[in-house]
PDB file of C-alpha atoms in Angstrom:
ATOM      1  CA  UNK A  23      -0.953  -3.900 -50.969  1.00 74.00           C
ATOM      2  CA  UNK A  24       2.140  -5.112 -53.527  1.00 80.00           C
ATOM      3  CA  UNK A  25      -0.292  -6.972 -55.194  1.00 84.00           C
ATOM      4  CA  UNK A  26      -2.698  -3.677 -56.156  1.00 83.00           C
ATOM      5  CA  UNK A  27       0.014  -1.440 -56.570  1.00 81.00           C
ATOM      6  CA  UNK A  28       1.391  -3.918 -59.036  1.00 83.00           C
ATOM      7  CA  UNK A  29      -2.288  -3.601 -60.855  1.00 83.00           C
ATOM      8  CA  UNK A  30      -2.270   0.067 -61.201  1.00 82.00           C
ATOM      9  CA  UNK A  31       1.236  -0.143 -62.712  1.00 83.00           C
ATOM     10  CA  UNK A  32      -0.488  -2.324 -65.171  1.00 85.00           C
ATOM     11  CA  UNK A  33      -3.466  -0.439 -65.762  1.00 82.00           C
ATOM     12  CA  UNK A  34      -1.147   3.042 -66.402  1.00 80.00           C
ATOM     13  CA  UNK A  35       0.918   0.678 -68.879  1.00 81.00           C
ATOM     14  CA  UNK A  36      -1.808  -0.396 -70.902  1.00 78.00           C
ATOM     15  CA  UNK A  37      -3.594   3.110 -70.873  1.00 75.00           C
ATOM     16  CA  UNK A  38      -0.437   4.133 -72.153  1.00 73.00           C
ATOM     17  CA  UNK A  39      -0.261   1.583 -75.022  1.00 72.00           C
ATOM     18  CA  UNK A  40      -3.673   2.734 -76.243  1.00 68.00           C
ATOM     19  CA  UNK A  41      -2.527   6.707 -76.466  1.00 65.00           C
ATOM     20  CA  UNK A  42       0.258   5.448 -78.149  1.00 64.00           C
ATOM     21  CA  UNK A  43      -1.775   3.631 -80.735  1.00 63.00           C
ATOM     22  CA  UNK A  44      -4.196   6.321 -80.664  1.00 57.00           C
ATOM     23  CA  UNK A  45      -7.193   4.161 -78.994  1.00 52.00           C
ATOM     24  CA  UNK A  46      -7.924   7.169 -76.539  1.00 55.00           C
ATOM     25  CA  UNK A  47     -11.790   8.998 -76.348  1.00 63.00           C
ATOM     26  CA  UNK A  48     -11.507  10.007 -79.720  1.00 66.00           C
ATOM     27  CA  UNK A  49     -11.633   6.756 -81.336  1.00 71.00           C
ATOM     28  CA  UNK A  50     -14.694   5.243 -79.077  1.00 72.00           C
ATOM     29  CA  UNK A  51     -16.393   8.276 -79.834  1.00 73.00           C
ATOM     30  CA  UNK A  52     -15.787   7.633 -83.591  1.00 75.00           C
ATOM     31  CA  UNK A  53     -16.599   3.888 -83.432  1.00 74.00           C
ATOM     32  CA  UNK A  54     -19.729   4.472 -81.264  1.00 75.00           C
ATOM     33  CA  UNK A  55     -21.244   7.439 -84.143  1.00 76.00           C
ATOM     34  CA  UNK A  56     -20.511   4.197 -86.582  1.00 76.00           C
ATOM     35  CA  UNK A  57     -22.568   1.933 -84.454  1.00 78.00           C
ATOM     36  CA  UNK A  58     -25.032   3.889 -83.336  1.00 78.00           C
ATOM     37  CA  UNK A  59     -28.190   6.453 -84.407  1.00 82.00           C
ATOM     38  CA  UNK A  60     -27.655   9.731 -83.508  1.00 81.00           C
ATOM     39  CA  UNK A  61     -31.241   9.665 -81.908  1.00 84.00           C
ATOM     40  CA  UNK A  62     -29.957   6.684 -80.178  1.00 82.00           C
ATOM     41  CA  UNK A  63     -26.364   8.899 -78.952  1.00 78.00           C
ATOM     42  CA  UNK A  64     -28.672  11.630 -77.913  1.00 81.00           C
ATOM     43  CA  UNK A  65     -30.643   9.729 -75.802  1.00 81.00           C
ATOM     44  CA  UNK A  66     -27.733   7.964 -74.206  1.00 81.00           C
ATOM     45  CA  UNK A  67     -26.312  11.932 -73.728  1.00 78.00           C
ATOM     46  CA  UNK A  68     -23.431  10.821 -75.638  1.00 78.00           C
ATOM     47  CA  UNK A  69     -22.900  13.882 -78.008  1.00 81.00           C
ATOM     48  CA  UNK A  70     -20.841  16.511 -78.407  1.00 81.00           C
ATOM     49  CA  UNK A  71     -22.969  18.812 -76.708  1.00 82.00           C
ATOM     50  CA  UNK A  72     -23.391  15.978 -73.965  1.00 82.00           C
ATOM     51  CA  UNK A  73     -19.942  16.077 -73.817  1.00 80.00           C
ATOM     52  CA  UNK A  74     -19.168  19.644 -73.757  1.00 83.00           C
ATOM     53  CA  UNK A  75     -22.270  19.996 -70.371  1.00 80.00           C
ATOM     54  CA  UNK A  76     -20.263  17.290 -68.501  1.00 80.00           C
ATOM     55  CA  UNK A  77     -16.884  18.959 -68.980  1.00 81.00           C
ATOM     56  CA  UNK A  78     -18.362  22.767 -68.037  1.00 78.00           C
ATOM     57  CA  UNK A  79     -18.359  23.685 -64.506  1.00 72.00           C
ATOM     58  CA  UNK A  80     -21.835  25.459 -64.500  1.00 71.00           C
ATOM     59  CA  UNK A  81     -25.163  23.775 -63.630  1.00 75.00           C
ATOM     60  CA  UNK A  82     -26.842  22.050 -66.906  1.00 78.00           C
ATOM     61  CA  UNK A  83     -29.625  23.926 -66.475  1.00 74.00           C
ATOM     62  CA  UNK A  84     -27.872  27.569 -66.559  1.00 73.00           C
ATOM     63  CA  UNK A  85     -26.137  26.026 -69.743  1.00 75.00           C
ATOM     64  CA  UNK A  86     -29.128  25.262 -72.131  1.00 78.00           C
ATOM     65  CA  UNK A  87     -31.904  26.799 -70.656  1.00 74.00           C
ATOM     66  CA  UNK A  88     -32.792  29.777 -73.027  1.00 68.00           C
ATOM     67  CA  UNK A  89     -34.239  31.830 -70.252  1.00 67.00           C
ATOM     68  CA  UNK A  90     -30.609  31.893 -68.960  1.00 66.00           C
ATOM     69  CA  UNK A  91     -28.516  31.732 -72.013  1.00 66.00           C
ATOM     70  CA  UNK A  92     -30.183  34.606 -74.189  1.00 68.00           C
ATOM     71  CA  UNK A  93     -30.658  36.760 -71.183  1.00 71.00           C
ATOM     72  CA  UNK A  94     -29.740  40.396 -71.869  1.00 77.00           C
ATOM     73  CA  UNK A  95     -27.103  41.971 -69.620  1.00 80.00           C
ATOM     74  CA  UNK A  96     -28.638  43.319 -66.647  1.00 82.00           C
ATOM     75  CA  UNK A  97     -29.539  47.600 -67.102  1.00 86.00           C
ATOM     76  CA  UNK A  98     -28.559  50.091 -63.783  1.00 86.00           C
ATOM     77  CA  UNK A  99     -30.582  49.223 -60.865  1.00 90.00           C
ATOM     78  CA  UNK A 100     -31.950  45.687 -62.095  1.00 92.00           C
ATOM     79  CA  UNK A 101     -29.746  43.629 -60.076  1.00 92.00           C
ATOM     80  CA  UNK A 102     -30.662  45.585 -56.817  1.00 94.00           C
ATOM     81  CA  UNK A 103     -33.818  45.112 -57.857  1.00 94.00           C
ATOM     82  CA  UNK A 104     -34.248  41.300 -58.008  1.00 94.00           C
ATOM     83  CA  UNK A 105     -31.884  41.255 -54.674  1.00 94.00           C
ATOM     84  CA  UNK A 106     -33.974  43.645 -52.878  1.00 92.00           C
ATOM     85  CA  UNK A 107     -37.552  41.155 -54.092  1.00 92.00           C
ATOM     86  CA  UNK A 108     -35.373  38.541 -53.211  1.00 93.00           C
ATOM     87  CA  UNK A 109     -34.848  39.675 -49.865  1.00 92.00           C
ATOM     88  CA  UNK A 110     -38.754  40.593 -49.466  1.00 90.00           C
ATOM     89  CA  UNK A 111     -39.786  36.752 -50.250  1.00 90.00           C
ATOM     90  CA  UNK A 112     -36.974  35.370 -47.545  1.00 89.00           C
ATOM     91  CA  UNK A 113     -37.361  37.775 -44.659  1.00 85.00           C
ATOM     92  CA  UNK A 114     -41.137  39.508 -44.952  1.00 80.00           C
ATOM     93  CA  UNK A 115     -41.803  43.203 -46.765  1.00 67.00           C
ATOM     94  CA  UNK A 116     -41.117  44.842 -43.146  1.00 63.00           C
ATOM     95  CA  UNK A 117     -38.389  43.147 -41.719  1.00 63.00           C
ATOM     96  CA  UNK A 118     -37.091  44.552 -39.011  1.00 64.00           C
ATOM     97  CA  UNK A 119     -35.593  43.386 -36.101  1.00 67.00           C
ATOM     98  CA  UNK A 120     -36.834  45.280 -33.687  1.00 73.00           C
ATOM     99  CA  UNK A 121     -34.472  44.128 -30.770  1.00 78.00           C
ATOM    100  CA  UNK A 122     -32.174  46.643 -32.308  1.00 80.00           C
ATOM    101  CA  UNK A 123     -32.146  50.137 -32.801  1.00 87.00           C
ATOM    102  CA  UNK A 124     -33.764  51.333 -35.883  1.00 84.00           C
ATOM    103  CA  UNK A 125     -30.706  52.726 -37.761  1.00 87.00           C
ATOM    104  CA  UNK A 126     -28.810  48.985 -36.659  1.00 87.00           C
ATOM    105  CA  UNK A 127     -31.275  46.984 -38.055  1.00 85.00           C
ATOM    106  CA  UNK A 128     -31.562  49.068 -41.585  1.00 86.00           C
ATOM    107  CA  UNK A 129     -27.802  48.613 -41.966  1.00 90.00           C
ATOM    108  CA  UNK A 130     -28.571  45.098 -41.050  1.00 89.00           C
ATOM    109  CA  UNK A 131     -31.295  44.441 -43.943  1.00 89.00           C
ATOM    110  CA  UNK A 132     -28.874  46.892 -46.141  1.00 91.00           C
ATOM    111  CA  UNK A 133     -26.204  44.221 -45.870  1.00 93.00           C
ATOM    112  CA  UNK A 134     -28.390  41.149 -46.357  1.00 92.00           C
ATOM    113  CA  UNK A 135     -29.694  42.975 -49.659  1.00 93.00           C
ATOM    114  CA  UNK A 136     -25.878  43.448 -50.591  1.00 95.00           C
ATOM    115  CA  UNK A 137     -24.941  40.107 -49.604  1.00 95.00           C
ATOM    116  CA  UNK A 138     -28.030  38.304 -52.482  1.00 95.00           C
ATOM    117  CA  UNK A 139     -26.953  40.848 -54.868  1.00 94.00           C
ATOM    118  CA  UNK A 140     -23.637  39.635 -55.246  1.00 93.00           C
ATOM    119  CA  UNK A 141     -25.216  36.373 -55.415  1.00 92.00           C
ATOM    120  CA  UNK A 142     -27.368  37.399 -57.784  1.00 90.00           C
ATOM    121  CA  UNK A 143     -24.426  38.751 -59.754  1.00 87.00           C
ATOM    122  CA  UNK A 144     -22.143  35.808 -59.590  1.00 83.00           C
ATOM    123  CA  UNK A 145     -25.190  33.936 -60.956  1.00 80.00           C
ATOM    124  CA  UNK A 146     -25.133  36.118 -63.685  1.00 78.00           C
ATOM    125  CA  UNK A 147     -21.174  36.168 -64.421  1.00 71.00           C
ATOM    126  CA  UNK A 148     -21.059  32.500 -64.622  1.00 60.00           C
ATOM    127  CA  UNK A 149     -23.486  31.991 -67.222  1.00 47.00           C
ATOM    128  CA  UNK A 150     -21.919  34.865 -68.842  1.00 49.00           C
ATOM    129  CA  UNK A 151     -18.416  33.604 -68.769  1.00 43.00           C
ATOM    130  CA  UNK A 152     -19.748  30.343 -70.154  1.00 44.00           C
ATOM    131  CA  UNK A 153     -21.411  32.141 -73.170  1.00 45.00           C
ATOM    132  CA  UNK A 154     -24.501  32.438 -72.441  1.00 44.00           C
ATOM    133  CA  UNK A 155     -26.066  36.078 -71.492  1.00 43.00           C
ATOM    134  CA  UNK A 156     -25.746  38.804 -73.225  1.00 42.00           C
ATOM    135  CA  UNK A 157     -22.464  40.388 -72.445  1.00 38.00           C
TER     136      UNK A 157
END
C-alpha cells in the first residue's frame, strides 16, 4: 500500500515537472503534426476536430452528421408530430388498452406521446446547444 502511494506521489511530481517546463498536450500535439502526415493524424483521429468529438458530451454521430447538424429548428406542431409517429411504430396505430376505460387509456397514450416528445426535444436541444441545428 506505502509502496503505491509512494508511486503516485511520484507520478504527480513528475507530471508536475513537465507543466512546469511546458511538456503538457500541447507540445505532443505539436511534435506529433512534425512527425506525422496529416492523412496519417486523421486516420489515427488525432486532430483537432478528433479532439474537440472526444472532449464534447454529445454522441459523435449527432456531432458531424449533417442530417443532424444543419437541421432547421423544428416549426409548431413538428415535434408532436414525429412523437406521435414515434409512438405509432412502438405501440401499434390503435393502441388501446382496452382493460381500461376508454377516456383512461387515451390519457394513457396522451402521456406516452408527451413523454417521446420531450425526448424528442432534448434530442434536439443537445445538438443545438452543441452548434449544430438551426437555432
Amino acid at each position: 500500500k506505502e509502496e503505491r502511494r509512494v508511486r503516485r506521489a511520484e507520478a504527480r511530481a513528475r507530471a508536475a515537472e513537465r507543466a512546469r517546463r511546458g511538456g503538457g498536450k500541447g507540445k505532443l500535439k505539436e511534435r506529433l503534426a512534425q512527425l506525422a502526415e496529416p492523412e496519417t493524424l486523421k486516420q489515427a483521429m488525432l486532430t483537432d476536430v478528433d479532439e474537440k468529438i472526444r472532449a464534447t458530451d454529445l454522441p459523435e454521430r449527432l456531432q458531424t452528421d449533417p442530417s443532424v447538424v444543419d437541421r432547421p429548428p423544428p416549426e409548431a406542431g413538428e415535434v408532436r408530430h414525429e412523437a406521435q409517429w414515434c409512438y405509432e411504430r412502438l405501440f401499434g396505430e390503435s393502441h388501446y388498452d382496452s382493460s381500461l376505460p376508454e377516456a383512461a387509456a387515451a390519457l394513457l397514450m396522451s402521456r406516452r406521446i408527451e413523454a417521446i416528445e420531450a425526448v424528442l426535444r432534448l434530442l434536439r436541444q443537445g445538438s443545438e446547444a452543441e452548434g449544430g441545428g438551426g437555432g
